[in-house]
Coordinates of C-alpha atoms and ligand atoms in Angstrom, one line a residue:
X122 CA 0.0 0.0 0.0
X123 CA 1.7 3.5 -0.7
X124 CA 1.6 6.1 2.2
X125 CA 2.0 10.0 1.5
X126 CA 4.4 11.6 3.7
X127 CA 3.6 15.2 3.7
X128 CA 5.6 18.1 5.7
X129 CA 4.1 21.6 6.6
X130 CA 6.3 24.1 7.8
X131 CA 3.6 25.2 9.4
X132 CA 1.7 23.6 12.1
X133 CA -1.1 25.1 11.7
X134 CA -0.8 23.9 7.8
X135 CA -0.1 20.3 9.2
X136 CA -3.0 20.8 11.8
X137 CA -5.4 21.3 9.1
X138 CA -4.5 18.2 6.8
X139 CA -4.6 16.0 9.7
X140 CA -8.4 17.0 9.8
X141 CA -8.9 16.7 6.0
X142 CA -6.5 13.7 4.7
X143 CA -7.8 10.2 4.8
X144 CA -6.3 8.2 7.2
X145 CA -3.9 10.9 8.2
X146 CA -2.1 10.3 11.2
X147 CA 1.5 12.7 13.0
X148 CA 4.1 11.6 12.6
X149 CA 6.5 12.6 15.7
X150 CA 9.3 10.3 16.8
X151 CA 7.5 7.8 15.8
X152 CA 8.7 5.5 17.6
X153 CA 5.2 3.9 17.4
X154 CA 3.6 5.4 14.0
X155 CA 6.7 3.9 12.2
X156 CA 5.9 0.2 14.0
X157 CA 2.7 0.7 12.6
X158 CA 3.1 1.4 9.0
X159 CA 5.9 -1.6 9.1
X160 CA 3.3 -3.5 10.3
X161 CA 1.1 -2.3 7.4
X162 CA -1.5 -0.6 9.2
X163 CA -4.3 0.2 7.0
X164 CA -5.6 2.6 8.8
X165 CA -2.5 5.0 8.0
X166 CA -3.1 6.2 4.0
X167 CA -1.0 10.3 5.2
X168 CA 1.7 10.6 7.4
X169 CA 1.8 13.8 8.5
X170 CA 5.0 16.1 9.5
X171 CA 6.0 19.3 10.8
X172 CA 9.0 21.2 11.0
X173 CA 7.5 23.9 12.8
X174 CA 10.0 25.1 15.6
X175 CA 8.1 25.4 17.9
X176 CA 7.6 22.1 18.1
X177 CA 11.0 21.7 20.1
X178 CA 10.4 25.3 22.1
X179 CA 11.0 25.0 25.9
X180 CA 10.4 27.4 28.2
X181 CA 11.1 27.8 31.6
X182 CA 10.8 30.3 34.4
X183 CA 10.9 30.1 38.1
X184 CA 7.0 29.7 38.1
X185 CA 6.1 28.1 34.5
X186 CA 7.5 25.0 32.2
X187 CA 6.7 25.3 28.6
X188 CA 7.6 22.1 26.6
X189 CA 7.1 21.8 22.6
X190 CA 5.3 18.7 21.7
X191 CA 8.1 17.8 19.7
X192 CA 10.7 17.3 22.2
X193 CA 12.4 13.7 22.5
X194 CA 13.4 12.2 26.1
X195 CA 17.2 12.9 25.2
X196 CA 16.5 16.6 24.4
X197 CA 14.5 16.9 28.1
X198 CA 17.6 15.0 29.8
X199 CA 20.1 17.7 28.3
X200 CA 18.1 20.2 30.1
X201 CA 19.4 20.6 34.2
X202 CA 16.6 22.9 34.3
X203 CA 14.3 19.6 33.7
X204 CA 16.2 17.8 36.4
X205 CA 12.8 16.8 38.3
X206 CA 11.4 15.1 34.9
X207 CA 14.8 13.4 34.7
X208 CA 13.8 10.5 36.7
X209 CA 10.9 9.7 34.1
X210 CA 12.6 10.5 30.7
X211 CA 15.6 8.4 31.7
X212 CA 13.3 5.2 31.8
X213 CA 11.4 5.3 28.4
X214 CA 12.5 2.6 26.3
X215 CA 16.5 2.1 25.7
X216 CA 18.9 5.2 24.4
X217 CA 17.3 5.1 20.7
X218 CA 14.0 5.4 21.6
X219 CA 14.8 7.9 23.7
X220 CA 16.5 9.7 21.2
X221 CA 13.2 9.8 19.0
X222 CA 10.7 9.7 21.4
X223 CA 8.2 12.6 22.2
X224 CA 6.4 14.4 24.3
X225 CA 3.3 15.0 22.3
X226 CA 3.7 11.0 21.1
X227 CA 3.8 9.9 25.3
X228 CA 0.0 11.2 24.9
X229 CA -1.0 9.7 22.6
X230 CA 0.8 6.2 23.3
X231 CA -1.4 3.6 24.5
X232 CA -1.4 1.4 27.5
X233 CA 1.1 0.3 29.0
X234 CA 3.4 3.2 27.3
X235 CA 2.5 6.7 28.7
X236 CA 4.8 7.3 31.4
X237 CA 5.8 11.0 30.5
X238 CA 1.9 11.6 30.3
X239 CA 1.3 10.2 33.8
X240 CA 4.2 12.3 35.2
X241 CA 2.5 15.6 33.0
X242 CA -0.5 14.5 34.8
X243 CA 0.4 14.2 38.1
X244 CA 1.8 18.2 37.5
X245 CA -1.6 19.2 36.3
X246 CA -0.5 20.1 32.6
X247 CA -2.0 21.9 30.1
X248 CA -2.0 21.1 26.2
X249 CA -1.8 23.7 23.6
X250 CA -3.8 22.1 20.7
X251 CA -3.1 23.4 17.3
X252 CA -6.1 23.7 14.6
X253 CA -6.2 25.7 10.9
X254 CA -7.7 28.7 12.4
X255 CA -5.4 29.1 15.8
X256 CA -4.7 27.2 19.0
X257 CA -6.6 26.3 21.9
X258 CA -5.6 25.2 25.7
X259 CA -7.3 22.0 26.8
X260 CA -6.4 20.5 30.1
X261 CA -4.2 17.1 29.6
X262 CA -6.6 15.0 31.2
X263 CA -9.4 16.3 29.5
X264 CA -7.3 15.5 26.1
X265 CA -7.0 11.9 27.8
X266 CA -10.4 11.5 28.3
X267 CA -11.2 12.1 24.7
X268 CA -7.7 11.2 22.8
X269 CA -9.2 8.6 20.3
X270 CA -12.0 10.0 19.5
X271 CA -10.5 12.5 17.2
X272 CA -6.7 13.8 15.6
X273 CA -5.6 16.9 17.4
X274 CA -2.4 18.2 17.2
X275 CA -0.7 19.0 20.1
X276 CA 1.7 21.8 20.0
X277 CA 3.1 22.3 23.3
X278 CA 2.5 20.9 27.2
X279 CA 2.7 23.8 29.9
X280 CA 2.8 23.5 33.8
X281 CA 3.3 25.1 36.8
X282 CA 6.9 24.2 38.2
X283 CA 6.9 21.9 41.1
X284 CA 8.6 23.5 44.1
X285 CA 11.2 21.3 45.5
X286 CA 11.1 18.0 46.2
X287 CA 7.2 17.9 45.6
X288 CA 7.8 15.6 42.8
X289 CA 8.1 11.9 42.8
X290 CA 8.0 9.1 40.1
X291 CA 8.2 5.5 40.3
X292 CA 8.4 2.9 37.6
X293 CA 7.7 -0.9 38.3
X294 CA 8.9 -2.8 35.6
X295 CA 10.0 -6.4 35.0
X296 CA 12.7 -6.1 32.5
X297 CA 15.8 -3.5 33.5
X298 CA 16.8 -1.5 32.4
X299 CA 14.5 -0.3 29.9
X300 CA 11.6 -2.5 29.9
X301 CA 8.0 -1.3 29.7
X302 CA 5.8 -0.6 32.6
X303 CA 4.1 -3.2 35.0
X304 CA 2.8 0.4 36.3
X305 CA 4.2 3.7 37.1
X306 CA 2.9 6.5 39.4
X307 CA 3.7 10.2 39.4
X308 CA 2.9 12.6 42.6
X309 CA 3.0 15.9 43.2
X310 CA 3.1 16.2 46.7
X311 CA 3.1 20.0 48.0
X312 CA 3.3 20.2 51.8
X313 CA 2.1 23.0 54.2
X314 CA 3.5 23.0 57.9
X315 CA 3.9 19.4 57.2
X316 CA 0.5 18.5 55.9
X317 CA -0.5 17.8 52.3
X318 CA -2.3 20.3 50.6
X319 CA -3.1 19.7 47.3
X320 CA -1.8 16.8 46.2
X321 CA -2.3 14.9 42.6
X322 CA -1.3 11.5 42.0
X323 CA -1.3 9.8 38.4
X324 CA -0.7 6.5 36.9
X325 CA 0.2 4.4 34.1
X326 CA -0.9 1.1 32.8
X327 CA -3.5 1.1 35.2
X328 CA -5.9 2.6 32.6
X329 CA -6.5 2.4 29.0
X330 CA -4.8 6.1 29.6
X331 CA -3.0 7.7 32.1
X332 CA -5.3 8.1 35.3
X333 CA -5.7 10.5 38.2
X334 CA -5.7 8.9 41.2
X335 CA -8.4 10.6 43.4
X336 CA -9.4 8.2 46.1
X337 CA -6.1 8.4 47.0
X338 CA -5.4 12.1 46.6
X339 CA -8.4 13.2 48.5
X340 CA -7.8 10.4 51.3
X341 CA -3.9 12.2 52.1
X342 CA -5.5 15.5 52.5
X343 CA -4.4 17.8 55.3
X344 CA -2.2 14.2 56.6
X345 CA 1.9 14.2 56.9
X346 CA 3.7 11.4 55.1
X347 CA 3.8 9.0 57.5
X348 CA 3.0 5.5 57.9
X349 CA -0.4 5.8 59.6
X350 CA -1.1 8.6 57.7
X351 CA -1.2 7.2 54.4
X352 CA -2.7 4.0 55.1
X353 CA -6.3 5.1 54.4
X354 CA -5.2 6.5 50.9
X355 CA -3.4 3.0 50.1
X356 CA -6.3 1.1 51.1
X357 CA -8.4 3.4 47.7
X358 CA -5.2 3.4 46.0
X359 CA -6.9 1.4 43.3
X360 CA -10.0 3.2 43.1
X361 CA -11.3 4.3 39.8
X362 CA -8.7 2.3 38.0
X363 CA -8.9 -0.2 35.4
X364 CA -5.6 -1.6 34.7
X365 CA -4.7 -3.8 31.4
X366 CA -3.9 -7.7 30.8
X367 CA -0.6 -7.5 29.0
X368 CA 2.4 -10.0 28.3
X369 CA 4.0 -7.8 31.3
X370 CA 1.5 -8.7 33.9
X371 CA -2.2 -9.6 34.8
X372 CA -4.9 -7.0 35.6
X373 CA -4.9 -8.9 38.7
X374 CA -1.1 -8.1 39.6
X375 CA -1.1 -4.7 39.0
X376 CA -4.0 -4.1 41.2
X377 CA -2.2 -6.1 43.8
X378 CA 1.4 -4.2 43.7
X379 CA 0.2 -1.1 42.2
X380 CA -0.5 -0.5 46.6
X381 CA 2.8 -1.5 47.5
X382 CA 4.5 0.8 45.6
X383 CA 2.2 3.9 46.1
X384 CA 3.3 3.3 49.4
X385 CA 6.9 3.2 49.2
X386 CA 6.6 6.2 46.8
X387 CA 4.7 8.3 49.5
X388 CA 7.0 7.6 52.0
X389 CA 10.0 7.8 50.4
X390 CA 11.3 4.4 50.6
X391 CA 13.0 4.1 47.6
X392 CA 11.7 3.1 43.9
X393 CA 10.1 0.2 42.9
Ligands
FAD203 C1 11.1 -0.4 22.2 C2 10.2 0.6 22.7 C3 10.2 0.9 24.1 C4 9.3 1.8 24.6 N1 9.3 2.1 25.9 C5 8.4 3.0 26.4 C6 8.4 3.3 27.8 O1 9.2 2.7 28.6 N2 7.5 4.2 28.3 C7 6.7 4.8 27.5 O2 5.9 5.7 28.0 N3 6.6 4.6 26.2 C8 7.5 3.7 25.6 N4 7.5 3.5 24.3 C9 6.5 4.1 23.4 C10 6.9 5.4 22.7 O3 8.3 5.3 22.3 C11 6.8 6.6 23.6 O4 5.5 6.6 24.2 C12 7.0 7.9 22.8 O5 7.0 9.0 23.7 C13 6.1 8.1 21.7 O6 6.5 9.3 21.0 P1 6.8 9.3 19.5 O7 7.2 10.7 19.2 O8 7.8 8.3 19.0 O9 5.4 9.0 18.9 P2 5.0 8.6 17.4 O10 5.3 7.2 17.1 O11 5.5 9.6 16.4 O12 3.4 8.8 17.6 C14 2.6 8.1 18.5 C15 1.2 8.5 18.4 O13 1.1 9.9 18.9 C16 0.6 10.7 17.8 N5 1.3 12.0 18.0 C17 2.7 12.2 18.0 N6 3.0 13.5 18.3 C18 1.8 14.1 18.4 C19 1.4 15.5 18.5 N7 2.3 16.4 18.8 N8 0.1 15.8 18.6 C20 -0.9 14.8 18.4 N9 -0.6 13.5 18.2 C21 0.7 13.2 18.2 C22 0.9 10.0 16.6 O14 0.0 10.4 15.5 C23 0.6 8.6 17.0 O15 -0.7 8.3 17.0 C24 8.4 2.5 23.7 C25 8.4 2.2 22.4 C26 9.3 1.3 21.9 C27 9.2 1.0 20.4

């Protein structure tokens, strides 16, 4: 079957034929839209490009992180600024995928891939949507909620920067070093006189996206970090999940570890 590549210098051109071409479909590392049309995928008839800069735009300030869509893993772990995303760009796929790998594909990657998207989550992100007539800002887990249902094209991610040590990410995964997820959880963790105040907790692999955790979240309210403390928000820590059978591990096991390691993650006790 022949496929027709097509590059806009624009993204706002290449927005608008991804809502006109048949079977159009971005192409951004590809690290997964290039296992697809080797496999043949019939439903891919365009491939889509852009070599928009802003694509690969970052932007960071003491209160705000700007990332282009287009940014691979490597590019993100070249950046000290980006130290606190370190942790979760280091552990997606092996140095080659990382090297093509993007930020706008981690949303749109399905389960058990979307650890970058659970870790955007968790920091409450933004999207930056790009159409033919001008851009839009839809909340990342609104886009979640609604990724398959139609092609957007995502420009840019945006978030407000975590204040120290408020961020954590864990990765559970059977193969190291750069095997896929069993599950991963991201949490922003913001204390006040000791107490959390506003924390958001996010998964991977425990959906058919990434999923806020809000049993959870709501259940550590206003408690410190401790081991009492966060025992009623592990007991929920599965609530409103609905994790995936995979070659990597039953639905079943991830419900049962996926505690185990929220734990360990909230306390501190090292990565899973
Ligand atoms: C060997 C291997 C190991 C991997 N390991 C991991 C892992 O550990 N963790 C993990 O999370 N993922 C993993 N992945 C999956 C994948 O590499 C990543 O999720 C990556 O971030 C996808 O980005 P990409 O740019 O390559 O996406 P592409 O393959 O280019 O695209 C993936 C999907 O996203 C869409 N898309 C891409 N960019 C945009 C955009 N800006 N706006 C709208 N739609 C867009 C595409 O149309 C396509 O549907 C792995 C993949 C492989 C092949």
């Amino acid at each position: 079957m022949t496929i027709t590549v097509k590059t806009f210098a624009r993204l706002a051109d290449a927005a608008a034929a991804l809502s006109t071409e048949r079977g159009a479909r971005f192409l951004g590392g590809g690290t997964l839209v290039m296992r697809a049309v080797n496999e043949t995928d019939p439903a891919i008839e365009t491939i889509v490009r852009s070599t928009d800069p802003s694509l690969r735009h970052i932007a960071i300030s003491s209160a705000r992180v700007e990332l282009g869509a287009g940014l691979t893993m490597a590019a993100l772990l070249a950046e000290r600024e980006l130290a606190f995303l370190h942790p979760v760009a280091r552990v997606i796929g092996g140095p080659a995928v990382r090297t093509a790998a993007t930020v706008g594909g981690n949303l749109f990657a399905q389960s058990p891939y979307g650890d970058f998207a659970a870790a955007l989550l968790a920091l409450d992100a933004t999207t930056t949507l790009a159409g033919g007539f001008g851009q839009r800002e839809v909340a990342l887990e609104e886009l979640l909620v609604r990724r398959d249902q139609g092609v957007s094209l995502v420009s840019s991610v945006a978030f407000r920067r975590p204040t120290t040590r408020t961020f954590r990410f864990v990765k559970v995964t059977r193969v190291h070093p750069k095997g896929v997820s069993v599950l991963s959880i991201a949490a922003q963790l913001p204390l006040m006189s000791g107490r959390v105040n506003g924390a958001r907790i996010a998964y991977a692999a425990m959906g058919r996206t990434p999923v806020r955790a809000r049993a959870a979240e709501r259940a550590l309210e206003g408690r410190p970090l401790d081991a009492a403390a966060v025992a009623p928000a592990i007991a929920v820590a599965d609530e409103g999940t609905a994790p995936i059978d995979d070659a990597m591990a039953s639905a079943w096991w991830r419900r049962q570890i996926l505690p185990v390691h929220l734990r360990r993650l909230l306390l501190g006790d090292g990565q899973g």
